[in-house]
Amino acid sequence: MSADGRRVSGAARRIAVIGAGPGGLYFAALAKKAAPEREITVWERDARDHAFGFGVVFSDETLDGIAQADPPVFAALSAEFARWSDIDVRYAGRVRTCGGHGFAALDRNRLRAILQQRCAELGVDVRYRTPAPPVGRLADGYDLVVAADGVRSATRAAYRDSFRPELDERHGRYIWLATDKVFEAFTFVVEQHEFGALQVHAYPYSDRRSTFIVELAEEAWRKAGFEALSEAELAKGESDLASVRRCEQLLAGHLDGHRLIPNGSRWIRFTTVRNARWHHRNVVLLGDAAHTAHFSIGSGTKLALEDAVALAAALDEQPLLEGALTAYEAQRRPVVESAQRAAQASLEWFETVERHTGQDAGQFAFNLLTRSRRVTYGNLRARDAAFVEAVEESYEESFDGSVGAPPMFRPLRLGGLELRNRIVVPPLATFTAEDGLPSGFDRAQLGAQALGGAALVFTGMTAVSARGRATERCPGLWTDAQEAAWRSLVQSVRALTDTPLGIQLTHAGRRAASTVPGPDGIGRPLADGWPTLAASPLPWVAGSPPPCAATEAELAEVTADFAATAVRADRAGFDVLGLQFGHGHLVSGFLSPLTNHRADGYGGPLEHRLRLALEVLAAVRAVWPAGKPVVVRISAADWAPGGTTEAEAVAIARALAEAGADALDVSTGEVVAHQRPPYGRGYQVPFADLIRHAVGVPTIAVGAISGHDDANSVLLAGRADLVAVGRAQLYDPLWTLHAAAELGYTGPGARWPEPWRAGSRKPPGPGADRAAPRGSAGRPGAAAAPVHRRWLPDGHHPRTD
């Protein structure tokens, strides 16, 4: 069949495959198995017996897919797997082991040999030592061309305009090796040297070999002498033997006299491959040609085999080729993008590992294991409860009444305020105010959330002046009437609970005079809005009215407004003052180089861009009681080229902490309309982590944190001191108390209102009264899977305990 969509038997009769790696071979075998009449030709430039790579690791999900798609291949692979369930983390001279994970690995070359044999049995024409013809010629002569030609895909390059690839080459260095030391578990090594952190990812893949990947940050790689060692030009397939010997010397304590084994091994940088499209007419990308994910979360081979299963199935299920290729991409893209998000988080964690090398061994191991956000506190507790309990025992300082409490229910002292747990309700705007007065809905929302168990509850963003309102429906605190309304509101909540209350003050800057946000969460400029103020006369979006560049007199007035409003907030009875210095509001606009183009003392270098923020904070701190905390929200990244760097975010945080901020609420983005944030679960947490460790100031983690499992993971790993849960609190104002019920926690960190105490236990659900028969899982007589399973090569019998 051709690319014009004509129907053929099983979709695509003549298929060309470029590349005889595991992904290309497995697809060819599955496609031939499904329709033996197909003519399938595989081109491979290397020899059939060309040895490349070491071990590959599979998940249970991948193995299930292989078992269903082709039982003979699954049986052949299973006979050679190294299997284990433990992860060892070697750090600071100690080993911490976590069990219950489940791994299966084998030699990549054995995998390829098994797939070669399967292709031969099925009659696939595999042409070794034969470079593929130009892809255009193949596309003209075959119904389908499958490009499994790797991370440097020539096919992808040939159709760049259609695939629109994005190649993100990272700055760290790694070298892929093997060793004849057979590790018993997946082993992470992190050692601190005078040149920086040295990392190893190692795992067994046979009874004689283990994969052994050495990784360093760029600066550490240079200081360790590897740059000088690797200056010589290497021929294709030649290894950097000088670097291999240097690695043996540095890691001798973990090799126990064994050697490192190279195979075309040299220092490289990891490249994350993404493509806007995976197919162009009748040409489709598979495996590394379509996508890559950092090796720290698994094997690229795993993803390629899953692609092969999905593509072969789509060809069978869809009558037309275009429909099959669309279905393949629709099925695989969400899975791959999820893996890439996890891989990106893992990659960045290892790139910045020195941020965490001051942690004790237990917390460091927990931090490492939860780095990708796929593995969590609850997940690890289910796998190996003893491991998590040991980490919890060393979690920060023990407070009265917090022994045995989950991390989110440990108390924290913030300034002069004692917080009963670590959950914060951030400012959640209702857009229901009239004339800047908080509404009945504001009163109801604040009361419900204050009763919901969180340690600290903020009101929505509150303007310091009429000009500083984001919308006409935003509350303010610049008049006596507004102050009286807030005082009444606070007193009504105080009659119900002693939960600390905070108020966030802001001047919206160029984001003022907007409509109430619609379903898309975006406010548009009012047709008849008021004049807005900003660092520079740059409109939020093209075509909207530009703001006025603030004069020094106007900035002095803004500073005075913040101070006057802080006085009113204290008189109204608030316990905590929040300052909005992020999200593109006025002060944020001065901090970001994207929105501050001034040439005076408030623009240019960072110390000048910080001036307004420090002036406002100093004025507020001068009038706000010393025992009451001040929390400052910042945008630590703009998610746009040329925006705030990590180094600048740290410098901003340090300056604010030194000027009197008791904690930093570390958000990102909303500074420019053309931002491109990598939305995902907990995507902003690394910035709270960065600032907490670089500055030493308490941080609040925010952004797409909606489950107590994620909150506990963030806190136990030491990535933040507090966790803000926003939209989930709108869904469930009793979020914190319900989390306590689900976790079975009844201590002082989760105090139920007395009238609701009868509901403090999770209600029984369907089947709660059902007893499983004897011998079933979890009942006497059932054989529970061992938590710890080690790989020992003697007789291929893993050790369990």
JSON list of C-alpha atoms in Angstrom, two decimals, residues 4 9 13 46 49 179 325 330 365 390 411 423 458 482 511 533 570 586 637 722 755:
[
{"chain": "A", "resi": 4, "resn": "ASP", "atom": "CA", "xyz": [-2.29, 7.79, -0.22]},
{"chain": "A", "resi": 9, "resn": "SER", "atom": "CA", "xyz": [-4.03, -6.64, 3.95]},
{"chain": "A", "resi": 13, "resn": "ARG", "atom": "CA", "xyz": [2.50, -5.15, 2.63]},
{"chain": "A", "resi": 46, "resn": "ASP", "atom": "CA", "xyz": [27.18, -3.13, 10.93]},
{"chain": "A", "resi": 49, "resn": "ASP", "atom": "CA", "xyz": [27.88, -10.24, 15.18]},
{"chain": "A", "resi": 179, "resn": "THR", "atom": "CA", "xyz": [32.72, -4.68, 34.69]},
{"chain": "A", "resi": 325, "resn": "LEU", "atom": "CA", "xyz": [0.57, 5.67, 12.16]},
{"chain": "A", "resi": 330, "resn": "ALA", "atom": "CA", "xyz": [-1.51, 8.63, 19.89]},
{"chain": "A", "resi": 365, "resn": "ALA", "atom": "CA", "xyz": [19.05, 7.57, 49.63]},
{"chain": "A", "resi": 390, "resn": "ALA", "atom": "CA", "xyz": [14.64, 4.23, 59.16]},
{"chain": "A", "resi": 411, "resn": "PRO", "atom": "CA", "xyz": [5.68, 20.82, 63.34]},
{"chain": "A", "resi": 423, "resn": "ILE", "atom": "CA", "xyz": [0.86, 22.18, 54.80]},
{"chain": "A", "resi": 458, "resn": "PHE", "atom": "CA", "xyz": [-3.52, 32.68, 53.18]},
{"chain": "A", "resi": 482, "resn": "GLN", "atom": "CA", "xyz": [-11.52, 47.40, 53.90]},
{"chain": "A", "resi": 511, "resn": "ARG", "atom": "CA", "xyz": [-1.07, 42.69, 35.02]},
{"chain": "A", "resi": 533, "resn": "LEU", "atom": "CA", "xyz": [2.39, 50.79, 36.19]},
{"chain": "A", "resi": 570, "resn": "ASP", "atom": "CA", "xyz": [-1.48, 43.69, 61.57]},
{"chain": "A", "resi": 586, "resn": "LEU", "atom": "CA", "xyz": [4.97, 44.96, 39.78]},
{"chain": "A", "resi": 637, "resn": "ALA", "atom": "CA", "xyz": [12.35, 31.00, 36.52]},
{"chain": "A", "resi": 722, "resn": "LEU", "atom": "CA", "xyz": [6.56, 23.51, 53.73]},
{"chain": "A", "resi": 755, "resn": "PRO", "atom": "CA", "xyz": [-18.01, 18.94, 66.07]}
]
